[in-house]
XYZ file of C-alpha atoms in Angstrom:
193
model
C -84.298 6.493 -32.550
C -84.845 7.079 -29.046
C -85.384 10.809 -28.843
C -84.086 13.285 -26.623
C -82.767 11.170 -23.624
C -81.193 12.037 -20.354
C -78.361 9.606 -19.741
C -76.079 8.538 -16.310
C -77.064 8.885 -12.832
C -76.768 12.191 -11.683
C -78.296 13.818 -14.418
C -81.355 11.603 -13.873
C -81.496 12.773 -10.402
C -80.985 16.234 -11.480
C -83.988 15.953 -13.948
C -86.088 14.734 -11.028
C -85.162 17.660 -9.001
C -86.045 20.230 -11.759
C -89.168 18.430 -12.389
C -90.053 18.394 -8.509
C -89.363 22.566 -8.592
C -91.408 22.801 -11.856
C -94.359 21.084 -10.252
C -94.103 22.065 -6.473
C -92.375 25.650 -6.412
C -89.791 27.134 -4.756
C -91.079 26.624 -0.846
C -91.448 22.862 -1.465
C -88.320 22.178 -3.343
C -86.348 23.944 -0.627
C -87.925 21.718 1.707
C -88.267 18.733 -0.154
C -86.732 15.284 1.585
C -86.320 12.811 -0.984
C -86.954 9.441 0.058
C -86.055 7.756 -2.999
C -82.360 9.158 -3.254
C -79.749 8.005 -0.911
C -81.941 5.007 -0.029
C -82.708 3.939 2.597
C -81.764 7.440 4.330
C -83.254 9.423 1.913
C -81.904 12.954 1.298
C -82.699 16.585 2.190
C -82.575 17.881 -1.465
C -83.028 21.656 -0.738
C -79.896 21.715 1.548
C -77.698 19.259 -0.426
C -77.764 20.538 -3.869
C -76.711 23.348 -5.907
C -79.968 24.587 -7.349
C -78.777 26.964 -10.156
C -78.792 24.570 -12.945
C -82.437 23.619 -12.049
C -83.973 27.130 -11.594
C -82.366 28.274 -14.888
C -83.975 25.167 -16.644
C -87.486 25.802 -15.044
C -87.001 29.340 -16.138
C -86.185 28.470 -19.678
C -88.762 26.039 -19.921
C -91.221 28.980 -18.899
C -89.920 31.572 -21.030
C -90.326 28.930 -23.868
C -93.753 27.746 -23.122
C -95.535 30.512 -21.192
C -93.807 33.684 -23.050
C -92.488 32.952 -26.567
C -95.302 29.870 -27.283
C -92.757 27.455 -28.160
C -93.965 24.240 -26.813
C -91.004 22.096 -25.481
C -91.211 19.810 -22.534
C -89.103 20.074 -19.622
C -87.118 16.731 -20.200
C -86.228 18.246 -23.765
C -85.130 21.636 -22.262
C -83.057 19.368 -19.535
C -81.506 17.521 -22.591
C -80.269 20.615 -24.703
C -79.213 22.875 -21.578
C -75.934 21.367 -21.731
C -75.615 21.955 -25.136
C -77.066 25.822 -24.923
C -74.612 26.544 -22.026
C -71.748 24.717 -23.641
C -72.287 27.089 -26.699
C -72.463 30.205 -24.275
C -69.386 29.281 -22.601
C -67.360 29.016 -25.613
C -68.887 32.536 -26.993
C -68.136 33.856 -23.410
C -64.353 32.599 -23.151
C -63.693 34.161 -26.480
C -65.202 37.481 -25.389
C -62.878 36.932 -22.234
C -59.848 36.490 -24.518
C -60.621 39.453 -26.652
C -61.096 41.458 -23.291
C -57.884 40.784 -22.086
C -55.677 40.516 -25.095
C -57.541 43.118 -27.541
C -56.735 40.377 -30.332
C -59.472 39.148 -32.360
C -57.079 36.250 -33.741
C -56.578 35.327 -30.089
C -60.265 35.405 -29.520
C -61.009 33.197 -32.224
C -58.493 30.909 -31.156
C -59.811 30.706 -27.770
C -63.174 29.947 -29.037
C -61.998 27.210 -31.382
C -59.790 25.681 -28.671
C -62.870 25.663 -26.275
C -65.044 24.450 -29.008
C -63.006 21.138 -29.371
C -61.189 20.470 -25.843
C -62.330 17.011 -24.602
C -62.884 18.202 -20.902
C -65.451 20.854 -22.347
C -67.343 18.820 -24.725
C -67.803 15.766 -22.361
C -69.953 18.325 -20.218
C -71.947 19.961 -22.666
C -73.146 16.777 -24.298
C -76.687 16.664 -24.976
C -78.697 14.742 -22.213
C -75.619 15.078 -19.999
C -77.707 16.973 -17.692
C -75.188 18.174 -15.015
C -74.066 21.167 -13.195
C -70.653 21.672 -15.110
C -72.049 22.781 -18.185
C -73.981 25.681 -16.572
C -71.068 26.554 -14.307
C -68.598 26.993 -16.922
C -70.692 29.471 -18.374
C -71.269 31.021 -15.174
C -67.479 31.059 -14.537
C -66.429 32.722 -18.074
C -69.349 35.133 -17.263
C -67.946 36.171 -14.147
C -64.083 36.373 -15.215
C -65.331 38.313 -18.280
C -67.355 41.035 -16.395
C -64.454 41.067 -13.739
C -61.774 42.047 -16.265
C -64.175 44.151 -18.216
C -65.293 46.343 -15.266
C -61.412 47.013 -14.680
C -60.910 48.707 -17.949
C -61.701 52.292 -16.283
C -63.278 53.935 -13.262
C -66.501 54.625 -14.962
C -67.007 50.604 -15.296
C -67.795 49.891 -11.787
C -71.627 48.905 -12.434
C -69.956 46.079 -14.734
C -68.009 45.150 -11.753
C -71.599 44.777 -9.851
C -72.480 42.716 -13.003
C -69.912 40.418 -12.281
C -70.755 39.925 -8.403
C -74.068 38.752 -9.880
C -72.758 36.398 -12.302
C -70.761 34.841 -9.201
C -73.666 34.441 -7.143
C -75.158 32.350 -10.242
C -71.874 30.576 -10.323
C -72.189 29.856 -6.428
C -75.884 28.569 -6.919
C -74.780 26.324 -9.941
C -71.575 24.631 -8.613
C -69.354 23.395 -5.874
C -66.552 24.739 -7.296
C -67.242 28.172 -7.082
C -63.985 28.719 -4.566
C -61.792 28.541 -7.636
C -63.451 31.429 -8.869
C -63.185 33.635 -5.620
C -59.785 32.203 -5.133
C -58.966 33.623 -8.666
C -60.414 37.065 -7.978
C -59.520 37.569 -4.688
C -55.377 36.966 -6.005
C -56.124 39.235 -8.902
C -57.263 41.840 -6.658
C -54.101 41.498 -4.372
C -51.884 41.743 -7.063
C -53.564 44.810 -8.082
C -53.208 46.083 -4.871
C -49.604 45.371 -4.358
C -48.327 46.433 -8.049
């Protein structure tokens, strides 16, 4: 009835920030002082958000419209980003499980559980344009590449890709410290044992 709708307060702010980035570019985005947020004080947006989701959304929007010729509004991209990244996070978790267990059955089970777990579903619903959907994908990608990079000595370039995935995670969500702590603890255990 209503079409593609962004819902809740934070997703609307995130959409406004994405729209501002798309219309004004990087420099103005990172120096943008939004007088409409945190009224009456305003908010220095570029220094108080994690811009990874906005950057990725504008990139997807430009690729669809300019490179592939598939017309889609920025609003529609922002509505579907949680769904697309929710699917990616689910598939990446299956790959991570396979990488750790070498069991196709375990990978399928992990994928099925991730696909129906309420905590993941509520962060990957269409219109729920918030950082967690993008961050879960970045987190699963970081862990998957990290585990894959430990397979043998020739896999060190994959470790560098894990670093880039981690930078993406940092840009997307404030919970990046959990990933850093887990990888740091894993490194310490590998050194000790």
